Short mmCIF file of C-alpha atoms (C1' of nucleotides) in Angstrom, two decimals:
data_model
loop_
_atom_site.label_atom_id
_atom_site.label_comp_id
_atom_site.label_asym_id
_atom_site.label_seq_id
_atom_site.Cartn_x
_atom_site.Cartn_y
_atom_site.Cartn_z
CA UNK W 299 76.87 114.11 117.99
CA UNK W 300 79.91 113.50 115.52
CA UNK W 301 78.95 113.18 112.05
CA UNK W 302 81.15 110.33 110.41
CA UNK W 303 81.99 110.82 107.17
CA UNK W 304 81.86 107.48 105.07
CA UNK W 305 82.28 107.32 101.35
CA UNK W 306 80.46 104.44 99.29
CA UNK W 307 83.38 102.75 97.46
CA UNK W 308 83.10 100.64 94.43
CA UNK W 309 82.65 96.88 95.93
CA UNK W 310 84.68 95.37 93.04
CA UNK W 311 87.97 97.26 94.40
CA UNK W 312 88.19 95.20 97.42
CA UNK W 313 87.47 91.74 98.77
CA UNK W 314 86.56 92.70 102.31
CA UNK W 315 85.57 96.25 102.97
CA UNK W 316 88.58 97.76 104.59
CA UNK W 317 86.40 100.49 106.42
CA UNK W 318 84.63 97.92 108.27
CA UNK W 319 87.20 96.43 110.51
CA UNK W 320 90.20 97.52 112.54
CA UNK W 321 92.70 95.47 110.27
CA UNK W 322 91.16 96.86 107.05
CA UNK W 323 91.62 100.55 108.38
CA UNK W 324 95.06 99.92 109.51
CA UNK W 325 95.77 98.62 105.98
CA UNK W 326 94.35 101.76 104.45
CA UNK W 327 96.36 104.00 107.15
CA UNK W 328 99.63 102.41 106.72
CA UNK W 329 99.58 101.49 103.06
CA UNK W 330 99.31 105.34 102.27
CA UNK W 331 102.27 106.01 104.82
CA UNK W 332 104.58 103.22 103.44
CA UNK W 333 103.57 104.13 99.70
CA UNK W 334 104.56 107.67 100.83
CA UNK W 335 107.77 106.23 102.28
CA UNK W 336 108.90 103.56 99.79
CA UNK W 337 107.41 104.68 96.52
CA UNK W 338 104.72 102.49 94.96
CA UNK W 339 107.24 100.03 92.99
CA UNK W 340 109.09 99.03 96.55
CA UNK W 341 105.90 98.90 98.25
CA UNK W 342 104.94 95.41 98.83
CA UNK W 343 102.11 93.52 100.80
CA UNK W 344 104.61 91.75 102.90
CA UNK W 345 106.33 94.96 104.12
CA UNK W 346 102.75 96.23 104.83
CA UNK W 347 102.08 93.28 106.94
CA UNK W 348 105.18 93.67 108.91
CA UNK W 349 104.32 97.31 109.50
CA UNK W 350 100.90 96.64 111.03
CA UNK W 351 101.85 93.36 112.69
CA UNK W 352 99.54 91.23 110.49
CA UNK W 353 100.58 88.53 107.62
CA UNK W 354 100.84 88.97 104.00
CA UNK W 355 97.80 86.57 103.79
CA UNK W 356 95.90 89.01 105.77
CA UNK W 357 96.26 91.93 103.54
CA UNK W 358 95.32 89.52 100.76
CA UNK W 359 91.92 89.00 102.35
CA UNK W 360 91.10 92.66 101.68
CA UNK W 361 92.94 93.61 98.37
CA UNK W 362 93.17 91.27 95.53
CA UNK W 363 96.79 92.86 94.73
CA UNK W 364 98.59 96.46 95.23
CA UNK W 365 97.34 97.77 92.14
CA UNK W 366 93.60 97.45 93.28
CA UNK W 367 94.78 98.89 96.51
CA UNK W 368 96.41 101.96 94.47
CA UNK W 369 93.23 102.32 92.67
CA UNK W 370 91.05 102.14 95.89
CA UNK W 371 93.29 104.93 97.37
CA UNK W 372 93.12 107.26 94.17
CA UNK W 373 89.32 106.66 94.01
CA UNK W 374 88.92 107.62 97.71
CA UNK W 375 91.10 110.62 97.16
CA UNK W 376 89.09 111.98 94.28
CA UNK W 377 85.79 111.07 96.08
CA UNK W 378 86.93 113.20 99.29
CA UNK W 379 88.25 115.88 97.35
CA UNK W 380 84.53 116.20 95.39
CA UNK W 381 83.09 116.21 98.90
CA UNK W 382 85.67 118.86 100.20
CA UNK W 383 85.05 120.77 97.12
CA UNK W 384 81.12 120.67 97.52
CA UNK W 385 81.60 121.52 101.16
CA UNK W 386 83.67 124.21 100.81
CA UNK W 387 82.26 126.28 97.80
CA UNK W 388 78.74 125.71 99.10
CA UNK W 389 78.45 129.28 100.13
CA UNK W 390 80.37 130.91 97.48
CA UNK W 391 78.45 133.13 94.92
CA UNK W 392 80.66 133.67 92.05
CA UNK W 393 81.62 130.91 89.84
CA UNK W 394 85.00 132.06 89.42
CA UNK W 395 85.64 132.20 93.04
CA UNK W 396 84.63 128.53 93.35
CA UNK W 397 87.00 127.77 90.46
CA UNK W 398 89.97 129.55 92.28
CA UNK W 399 88.88 127.73 95.49
CA UNK W 400 88.91 124.34 93.46
CA UNK W 401 92.63 124.86 91.97
CA UNK W 402 93.75 125.74 95.57
CA UNK W 403 92.24 122.43 96.93
CA UNK W 404 94.07 120.49 94.04
CA UNK W 405 97.30 122.14 94.52
CA UNK W 406 97.64 121.85 98.40
CA UNK W 407 97.80 119.10 100.54
CA UNK W 408 94.52 119.67 102.34
CA UNK W 409 94.32 120.18 106.11
CA UNK W 410 93.48 116.88 108.02
CA UNK W 411 89.82 117.23 108.73
CA UNK W 412 89.92 114.70 111.69
CA UNK W 413 86.53 113.19 110.15
CA UNK W 414 88.32 110.39 108.83
CA UNK W 415 90.79 109.27 111.47
CA UNK W 416 91.98 106.46 109.47
CA UNK W 417 93.27 108.26 106.45
CA UNK W 418 96.02 111.24 106.65
CA UNK W 419 95.01 113.33 104.01
CA UNK W 420 98.07 115.39 104.32
CA UNK W 421 100.17 112.31 103.27
CA UNK W 422 97.52 111.38 100.63
CA UNK W 423 98.15 114.21 98.75
CA UNK W 424 101.88 113.72 97.93
CA UNK W 425 101.28 110.14 97.30
CA UNK W 426 98.54 110.94 94.76
CA UNK W 427 100.92 113.50 93.10
CA UNK W 428 103.96 110.93 92.68
CA UNK W 429 101.66 107.57 92.38
CA UNK W 430 98.01 108.85 91.41
CA UNK W 431 98.47 108.36 87.57
CA UNK W 432 100.04 104.85 87.99
CA UNK W 433 96.43 103.82 88.53
CA UNK W 434 95.28 104.24 85.08
CA UNK W 435 98.28 104.34 82.99
CA UNK W 436 98.23 100.44 82.71
CA UNK W 437 97.10 97.86 79.77
CA UNK W 438 94.00 97.10 82.20
CA UNK W 439 92.94 100.66 82.05
CA UNK W 440 89.88 99.71 79.54
CA UNK W 441 88.84 96.88 81.76
CA UNK W 442 89.15 98.90 84.99
CA UNK W 443 87.27 101.74 83.54
CA UNK W 444 84.16 99.27 82.43
CA UNK W 445 84.09 98.20 86.17
CA UNK W 446 83.81 101.99 86.87
CA UNK W 447 86.95 102.24 89.14
CA UNK W 448 87.37 105.66 87.73
CA UNK W 449 84.12 107.16 88.33
CA UNK W 450 85.52 109.34 91.23
CA UNK W 451 87.81 111.04 88.88
CA UNK W 452 85.19 111.54 86.08
CA UNK W 453 82.81 112.82 88.77
CA UNK W 454 85.23 115.46 89.82
CA UNK W 455 85.90 116.51 86.35
CA UNK W 456 82.13 116.74 85.85
CA UNK W 457 81.80 119.06 88.53
CA UNK W 458 84.84 121.16 87.84
CA UNK W 459 83.48 121.31 84.28
CA UNK W 460 80.04 122.61 85.21
CA UNK W 461 81.73 125.49 87.39
CA UNK W 462 83.82 126.27 84.04
CA UNK W 463 80.75 126.40 82.01
CA UNK W 464 79.16 128.63 84.93
CA UNK W 465 82.05 130.91 84.21
CA UNK W 466 81.80 130.83 80.60
CA UNK W 467 78.80 129.00 79.01
CA UNK W 468 80.58 129.05 75.51
CA UNK W 469 83.67 127.72 76.67
CA UNK W 470 84.39 124.78 74.24
CA UNK W 471 86.52 122.32 76.38
CA UNK W 472 85.12 122.25 79.65
CA UNK W 473 85.97 118.51 80.55
CA UNK W 474 89.46 118.49 79.11
CA UNK W 475 90.14 121.93 80.92
CA UNK W 476 88.95 119.96 84.07
CA UNK W 477 91.13 117.04 83.69
CA UNK W 478 94.02 119.45 82.65
CA UNK W 479 93.50 121.45 85.84
CA UNK W 480 93.59 118.25 88.14
CA UNK W 481 96.87 116.70 86.33
CA UNK W 482 98.60 119.96 85.94
CA UNK W 483 98.09 120.87 89.72
CA UNK W 484 99.65 117.20 90.38
CA UNK W 485 102.59 117.22 88.10
CA UNK W 486 103.80 120.83 88.49
CA UNK W 487 103.62 119.98 92.27
CA UNK W 488 105.86 116.89 91.55
CA UNK W 489 108.09 119.10 89.14
CA UNK W 490 108.65 121.64 91.42
CA UNK W 491 109.64 119.32 94.27
CA UNK W 492 111.69 116.88 92.22
CA UNK W 493 112.52 118.37 88.66
CA UNK W 494 112.46 122.00 89.42
CA UNK W 495 113.98 123.04 86.28
CA UNK W 496 110.90 121.76 84.37
CA UNK W 497 108.97 124.47 85.99
CA UNK W 498 109.57 128.36 86.91
CA UNK W 499 109.48 127.81 90.62
CA UNK W 500 111.80 127.83 93.35
CA UNK W 501 112.08 124.89 95.20
CA UNK W 502 111.20 126.37 98.29
CA UNK W 503 107.88 125.04 98.45
CA UNK W 504 106.08 128.02 96.67
CA UNK W 505 103.03 125.96 96.22
CA UNK W 506 101.24 129.36 95.71
CA UNK W 507 103.19 129.91 92.53
CA UNK W 508 101.80 126.82 90.92
CA UNK W 509 98.21 128.14 92.02
CA UNK W 510 98.75 131.50 90.34
CA UNK W 511 100.24 129.53 87.30
CA UNK W 512 97.16 127.69 86.98
CA UNK W 513 94.81 130.53 87.64
CA UNK W 514 96.39 132.65 84.90
CA UNK W 515 96.15 129.54 82.43
CA UNK W 516 92.70 128.75 83.08
CA UNK W 517 91.09 132.37 83.51
CA UNK W 518 93.05 133.43 80.43
CA UNK W 519 91.30 130.72 78.45
CA UNK W 520 88.04 131.18 79.94
CA UNK W 521 87.71 134.69 79.77
CA UNK W 522 88.96 135.15 76.26
CA UNK W 523 86.60 137.32 73.86
CA UNK P 886 125.17 110.08 50.76
CA UNK P 887 122.94 109.31 53.53
CA UNK P 888 123.22 111.17 56.66
CA UNK P 889 122.85 108.85 59.65
CA UNK P 890 121.25 110.56 62.76
CA UNK P 891 122.96 109.71 65.87
CA UNK P 892 121.83 110.92 69.42
CA UNK P 893 124.59 111.10 72.02
CA UNK P 894 123.07 109.36 75.10
CA UNK P 895 124.19 109.71 78.73
CA UNK P 896 126.63 107.02 79.15
CA UNK P 897 125.30 106.08 82.76
CA UNK P 898 121.82 104.92 81.13
CA UNK P 899 123.34 101.85 79.84
CA UNK P 900 126.07 99.20 80.58
CA UNK P 901 126.79 98.95 77.09
CA UNK P 902 126.01 101.21 74.05
CA UNK P 903 123.15 99.60 72.37
CA UNK P 904 123.49 101.62 69.31
CA UNK P 905 126.74 100.11 68.80
CA UNK P 906 125.74 96.39 68.14
CA UNK P 907 123.14 94.38 66.22
CA UNK P 908 121.89 93.02 69.47
CA UNK P 909 121.78 96.26 71.25
CA UNK P 910 119.44 97.75 68.47
CA UNK P 911 117.37 94.84 68.40
CA UNK P 912 116.84 95.30 72.09
CA UNK P 913 115.70 99.10 71.50
CA UNK P 914 113.48 98.17 68.57
CA UNK P 915 111.93 95.19 70.40
CA UNK P 916 111.65 96.61 73.75
CA UNK P 917 109.46 99.56 72.31
CA UNK P 918 107.35 97.06 70.66
CA UNK P 919 106.95 94.58 73.51
CA UNK P 920 106.46 97.55 75.96
CA UNK P 921 103.48 98.96 73.52
CA UNK P 922 102.04 95.26 73.53
CA UNK P 923 102.27 94.14 77.20
CA UNK P 924 102.53 97.60 79.02
CA UNK P 925 105.64 98.41 80.98
CA UNK P 926 104.36 96.42 84.27
CA UNK P 927 104.16 93.03 82.55
CA UNK P 928 107.39 93.69 80.25
CA UNK P 929 110.28 91.50 81.25
CA UNK P 930 113.81 91.22 79.87
CA UNK P 931 113.25 87.49 79.81
CA UNK P 932 110.25 87.66 77.35
CA UNK P 933 112.30 90.42 75.38
CA UNK P 934 115.19 88.01 75.13
CA UNK P 935 112.51 85.18 73.69
CA UNK P 936 111.39 87.71 71.27
CA UNK P 937 114.63 88.57 69.83
CA UNK P 938 116.14 85.17 70.25
CA UNK P 939 118.66 86.02 72.60
CA UNK P 940 118.88 85.37 76.61
CA UNK P 941 118.02 87.43 79.61
CA UNK P 942 121.53 87.73 80.73
CA UNK P 943 122.40 88.91 77.33
CA UNK P 944 120.05 91.86 77.85
CA UNK P 945 121.49 92.67 81.10
CA UNK P 946 124.56 93.24 79.37
CA UNK P 947 123.07 96.33 77.91
CA UNK P 948 120.62 97.46 80.59
CA UNK P 949 121.03 97.25 84.23
CA UNK P 950 117.26 96.86 84.50
CA UNK P 951 114.29 97.75 82.83
CA UNK P 952 113.63 100.98 84.27
CA UNK P 953 117.03 102.31 83.32
CA UNK P 954 115.90 100.86 79.60
CA UNK P 955 112.75 102.90 79.94
CA UNK P 956 114.58 106.28 81.03
CA UNK P 957 116.92 105.41 77.99
CA UNK P 958 113.83 105.30 75.57
CA UNK P 959 112.08 108.37 77.12
CA UNK P 960 115.42 110.36 76.86
CA UNK P 961 116.08 109.06 73.25
CA UNK P 962 112.13 110.30 72.49
CA UNK P 963 112.82 113.75 74.02
CA UNK P 964 116.16 114.24 72.27
CA UNK P 965 114.52 112.96 69.01
CA UNK P 966 111.56 115.20 69.32
CA UNK P 967 113.99 118.26 70.16
CA UNK P 968 115.96 117.51 66.95
CA UNK P 969 112.76 117.43 64.98
CA UNK P 970 111.22 120.61 66.60
CA UNK P 971 114.74 122.39 65.47
CA UNK P 972 114.54 120.92 62.09
CA UNK P 973 110.79 121.16 61.29
CA UNK P 974 110.66 125.03 62.71
CA UNK P 975 113.88 125.94 61.35
CA UNK P 976 112.58 127.95 58.59
CA UNK P 977 109.47 129.05 60.14
CA UNK P 978 109.30 133.00 60.61
CA UNK P 979 106.85 133.77 63.51
CA UNK P 980 107.44 132.38 66.74
CA UNK P 981 103.47 131.64 67.15
CA UNK P 982 103.57 129.50 64.07
CA UNK P 983 106.62 127.63 65.59
CA UNK P 984 104.44 126.96 68.98
CA UNK P 985 101.66 125.79 66.82
CA UNK P 986 104.02 123.49 65.12
CA UNK P 987 105.70 122.25 68.29
CA UNK P 988 101.94 121.42 69.65
CA UNK P 989 101.28 119.51 66.67
CA UNK P 990 104.54 117.50 66.85
CA UNK P 991 103.93 116.62 70.48
CA UNK P 992 100.33 115.35 69.84
CA UNK P 993 100.64 113.32 67.03
CA UNK P 994 102.78 110.38 66.26
CA UNK P 995 105.45 111.54 64.25
CA UNK P 996 105.72 110.07 60.79
CA UNK P 997 108.70 107.62 60.70
CA UNK P 998 111.57 109.50 59.15
CA UNK P 999 113.58 106.47 58.07
CA UNK P 1000 116.79 108.13 59.37
CA UNK P 1001 116.77 105.70 62.47
CA UNK P 1002 115.91 102.56 60.99
CA UNK P 1003 116.26 100.70 64.67
CA UNK P 1004 113.46 102.81 66.19
CA UNK P 1005 109.74 102.86 65.10
CA UNK P 1006 108.85 106.51 66.02
CA UNK P 1007 105.25 105.66 65.41
CA UNK P 1008 105.21 103.19 68.13
CA UNK P 1009 107.58 105.33 70.27
CA UNK P 1010 104.82 108.13 70.71
CA UNK P 1011 101.96 105.81 72.15
CA UNK P 1012 104.56 104.20 74.46
CA UNK P 1013 105.72 107.74 75.66
CA UNK P 1014 102.03 108.78 76.10
CA UNK P 1015 101.40 105.64 78.35
CA UNK P 1016 104.91 104.89 80.11
CA UNK P 1017 106.78 108.11 79.82
CA UNK P 1018 106.10 109.44 83.07
CA UNK P 1019 107.10 106.25 84.92
CA UNK P 1020 110.35 107.13 83.97
CA UNK P 1021 110.29 109.96 86.71
CA UNK P 1022 107.53 109.12 88.86
CA UNK P 1023 109.93 107.22 91.22
CA UNK P 1024 111.58 107.29 94.69
CA UNK P 1025 114.99 107.52 92.64
CA UNK P 1026 114.01 110.85 90.74
CA UNK P 1027 116.52 112.78 92.75
CA UNK P 1028 119.28 110.68 92.11
CA UNK P 1029 118.55 109.90 88.63
CA UNK P 1030 118.26 113.91 88.05
CA UNK P 1031 121.43 114.40 89.76
CA UNK P 1032 122.85 111.88 86.85
CA UNK P 1033 121.16 114.05 84.36
CA UNK P 1034 118.77 111.09 83.06
CA UNK P 1035 116.24 113.93 82.43
CA UNK P 1036 118.19 116.55 80.53
CA UNK P 1037 116.51 115.85 77.28
CA UNK P 1038 113.17 116.48 78.95
CA UNK P 1039 114.71 119.88 80.28
CA UNK P 1040 116.33 120.91 77.01
CA UNK P 1041 113.02 120.45 75.24
CA UNK P 1042 111.45 122.79 77.73
CA UNK P 1043 114.04 125.13 77.74
CA UNK P 1044 113.45 125.34 73.87
CA UNK P 1045 109.93 125.46 74.13
CA UNK P 1046 110.10 128.18 76.76
CA UNK P 1047 112.23 130.28 74.50
CA UNK P 1048 109.74 130.19 71.69
CA UNK P 1049 107.00 130.99 74.36
CA UNK P 1050 109.06 134.11 75.32
CA UNK P 1051 109.58 134.83 71.74
CA UNK P 1052 105.79 134.92 71.18
CA UNK P 1053 105.38 137.20 74.45
CA UNK P 1054 108.84 138.20 76.29
CA UNK P 1055 106.46 139.25 79.32
CA UNK P 1056 104.73 135.96 79.77
CA UNK P 1057 105.67 135.02 83.44
CA UNK P 1058 105.72 131.21 83.56
CA UNK P 1059 107.50 129.99 80.24
CA UNK P 1060 109.00 126.70 81.64
CA UNK P 1061 105.91 125.49 83.54
CA UNK P 1062 103.81 126.13 80.27
CA UNK P 1063 106.57 124.21 78.44
CA UNK P 1064 106.02 121.12 80.49
CA UNK P 1065 102.47 121.65 80.59
CA UNK P 1066 102.33 121.54 77.08
CA UNK P 1067 104.15 118.29 76.81
CA UNK P 1068 102.24 116.55 79.57
CA UNK P 1069 99.01 117.93 78.46
CA UNK P 1070 99.31 116.82 74.89
CA UNK P 1071 100.41 113.20 76.09
CA UNK P 1072 97.72 112.70 78.84
CA UNK P 1073 94.93 114.22 76.82
CA UNK P 1074 96.06 111.72 74.28
CA UNK P 1075 95.67 108.88 76.57
CA UNK P 1076 92.46 110.09 78.15
CA UNK P 1077 90.98 110.33 74.55
CA UNK P 1078 91.85 106.65 73.94
CA UNK P 1079 91.16 105.25 77.06
CA UNK P 1080 89.09 107.20 79.32
CA UNK P 1081 87.36 109.39 76.97
CA UNK P 1082 85.15 111.02 79.66
CA UNK P 1083 87.61 112.88 80.98
CA UNK P 1084 88.07 114.72 77.77
CA UNK P 1085 85.58 116.50 75.31
CA UNK P 1086 86.92 114.65 72.44
CA UNK P 1087 85.08 111.68 70.63
CA UNK P 1088 87.18 108.34 70.68
CA UNK P 1089 87.31 108.52 66.85
CA UNK P 1090 90.99 109.24 67.13
CA UNK P 1091 90.22 113.12 66.73
CA UNK P 1092 93.88 113.87 67.63
CA UNK P 1093 93.32 117.28 65.73
CA UNK P 1094 90.86 118.44 68.55
CA UNK P 1095 93.41 117.99 70.97
CA UNK P 1096 95.69 120.42 69.09
CA UNK P 1097 93.02 122.80 68.98
CA UNK P 1098 92.40 122.62 72.64
CA UNK P 1099 95.87 123.12 73.21
CA UNK P 1100 96.34 126.14 70.87
CA UNK P 1101 93.28 127.57 72.72
CA UNK P 1102 94.83 127.02 75.98
CA UNK P 1103 98.36 128.53 75.41
CA UNK P 1104 97.69 131.31 73.05
CA UNK P 1105 95.08 132.64 75.48
CA UNK P 1106 97.53 132.83 78.18
CA UNK P 1107 100.48 134.02 76.17
CA UNK P 1108 98.13 136.67 74.03
CA UNK P 1109 96.51 137.87 77.29
CA UNK P 1110 96.78 142.01 77.85
"C1'" DC X 1096 146.86 83.68 63.93
"C1'" DT X 1097 146.09 85.03 68.23
"C1'" DT X 1098 143.75 87.78 71.21
"C1'" DT X 1099 140.09 90.40 72.54
"C1'" DT X 1100 135.04 91.26 72.38
"C1'" DA X 1101 130.36 89.69 71.89
"C1'" DT X 1102 127.19 86.24 72.64
"C1'" DG X 1103 124.75 81.88 73.87
"C1'" DA X 1104 123.84 78.65 77.05
"C1'" DT X 1105 123.02 76.99 81.48
"C1'" DA X 1106 122.48 77.37 86.39
"C1'" DG X 1107 121.44 79.52 90.58
"C1'" DT X 1108 119.62 83.02 94.08
"C1'" DT X 1109 116.46 86.34 96.29
"C1'" DT X 1110 112.31 88.65 96.24
"C1'" DT X 1111 107.66 89.36 94.57
"C1'" DA X 1112 103.17 88.00 94.23
"C1'" DC X 1113 100.36 85.00 95.29
"C1'" DT X 1114 97.20 80.62 97.22
"C1'" DA X 1115 95.91 77.21 100.46
"C1'" DT X 1116 95.41 75.25 105.47
"C1'" DT X 1117 94.82 74.94 109.84
"C1'" DA X 1118 94.31 76.68 114.31
"C1'" DA X 1119 93.45 80.35 117.66
"C1'" DA X 1120 90.96 84.37 119.19
"C1'" DT X 1121 86.93 87.32 118.99
"C1'" DA X 1122 82.45 88.42 118.59
"C1'" DT X 1123 77.40 86.91 118.08
"C1'" DT X 1124 73.38 84.60 119.19
"C1'" DA X 1125 70.09 81.29 120.99
"C1'" DT E 691 76.75 80.60 129.10
"C1'" DA E 692 77.43 77.52 125.69
"C1'" DA E 693 77.02 76.96 120.64
"C1'" DT E 694 78.49 79.05 116.53
"C1'" DA E 695 79.87 81.90 113.14
"C1'" DT E 696 83.24 85.37 111.83
"C1'" DT E 697 88.25 87.10 111.78
"C1'" DT E 698 92.69 86.74 111.94
"C1'" DA E 699 97.46 84.75 112.78
"C1'" DA E 700 100.63 81.18 111.56
"C1'" DT E 701 102.73 78.40 108.63
"C1'" DA E 702 103.67 76.53 104.27
"C1'" DG E 703 104.37 76.38 99.72
"C1'" DT E 704 104.57 77.75 94.08
"C1'" DA E 705 105.63 80.31 90.18
"C1'" DA E 706 107.40 84.27 88.35
"C1'" DA E 707 110.23 88.32 88.42
"C1'" DA E 708 114.60 90.30 88.89
"C1'" DC E 709 118.62 89.54 88.89
"C1'" DT E 710 124.26 87.35 89.22
"C1'" DA E 711 127.90 84.35 87.83
"C1'" DT E 712 130.21 80.95 84.90
"C1'" DC E 713 131.91 78.98 80.92
"C1'" DA E 714 132.11 78.08 76.05
"C1'" DT E 715 131.96 79.52 71.34
"C1'" DA E 716 132.16 82.46 67.49
"C1'" DA E 717 133.27 86.69 65.41
"C1'" DA E 718 135.97 90.60 64.64
"C1'" DA E 719 140.27 93.05 65.48
"C1'" DG E 720 145.29 93.52 65.79
#
DNA sequence: CTTTTATGATAGTTTTACTATTAAATATTA
DNA sequence: TAATATTTAATAGTAAAACTATCATAAAAG
């Protein structure tokens, strides 16, 4: 028996549940590829429709607009990452090792786990790195926040914050450090590939160096005194 | 005699130099206010033109498109900040005090210094916090980078990196730590105001807490061993 | 006083971001 | 298997965004 991984997504993010139908799953899969290829600004529902052999109006039956789709994708990413972290740190004894594992999971594009055939997690990671923050960097952030669109990001930070406190119960900024780990993992990745003089890393995809930088940063603060 | 502060901006960012004419300066001043008010996505040249009593075509004579204008504004911000840092840390003896000053300048909206009448730095800071990263999070980063559009950001990180090395010449990641300080100062600010459960800070504009978090983070890493 | 330069006024094009309608295909169920 | 929902494709259309082009006038410079 194959266990199918299915995330419960916030219903207000879509009009029709994209995971329920063939077209919906195609929308999810192809939108990630197309955003990866064109960037979010040049990505349109029309192009996506042409890509999957459907029509613009067809996509609009699933998502109100492309920004909601982006929020959906980032929510999916954070939900899936939280699941991965829980799963992969499950049998790790020491909280510090857990935190190291978390940092690695955030920095590397995670290997496709085949459980979710319709989403390519290897592509999802660079898409989130380059486009993820656009999901919340808008004037509708407050409204969207009230609708709990960013709950998966918060849940992830809560989880990481708990591990941080396990490492050092006296550490004063567990949540801020958690969101900092997430953001730094992502934008140092972006900088390394696109604006490498904003980092100390060679362009030769030395993602492990980002992990080392983050480990150094995080554990110095946590271990202090 | 009043010393007028004038930054030499990258010529490829504009079509006509906006600092040279009355209309150009109005474009700079009002675009910051309008982006602040509407967010970058809803900001258009047409609305800006109506705002300043000019025409859409009139704006296009200064900037090729709104993205170039955003890059211009962020470049201006980083250039101006570098100037402020040089000026305000000029007579500070210890590099650690310099670094503390830098962190404060990055986190707080700097008081308007009246030297640049046409740009309101108090508004500029929240605009950069919310919109600044959109200047480089695009598919044209590489092309824009080759045109040196992000040079002011790099110069700032170089400067901060040097101060970090003055604090600890053995520290391994001065540039990455520098860009991390910049980014963390900005997005923790954004989170505190808009997604406060991603931080440990109360919404009551306790920007000083961000400064404390950053000081803790930075100096733990630098001072280690 | 003439010529350059900057602006304003107007008009037009293409693309994006949608909404609406109808018909055909597919699945469900009676 | 016929009746009936449900889903999708095809088409059409609108409003606004993102530009480009032209021409007249006003102000500044030579």
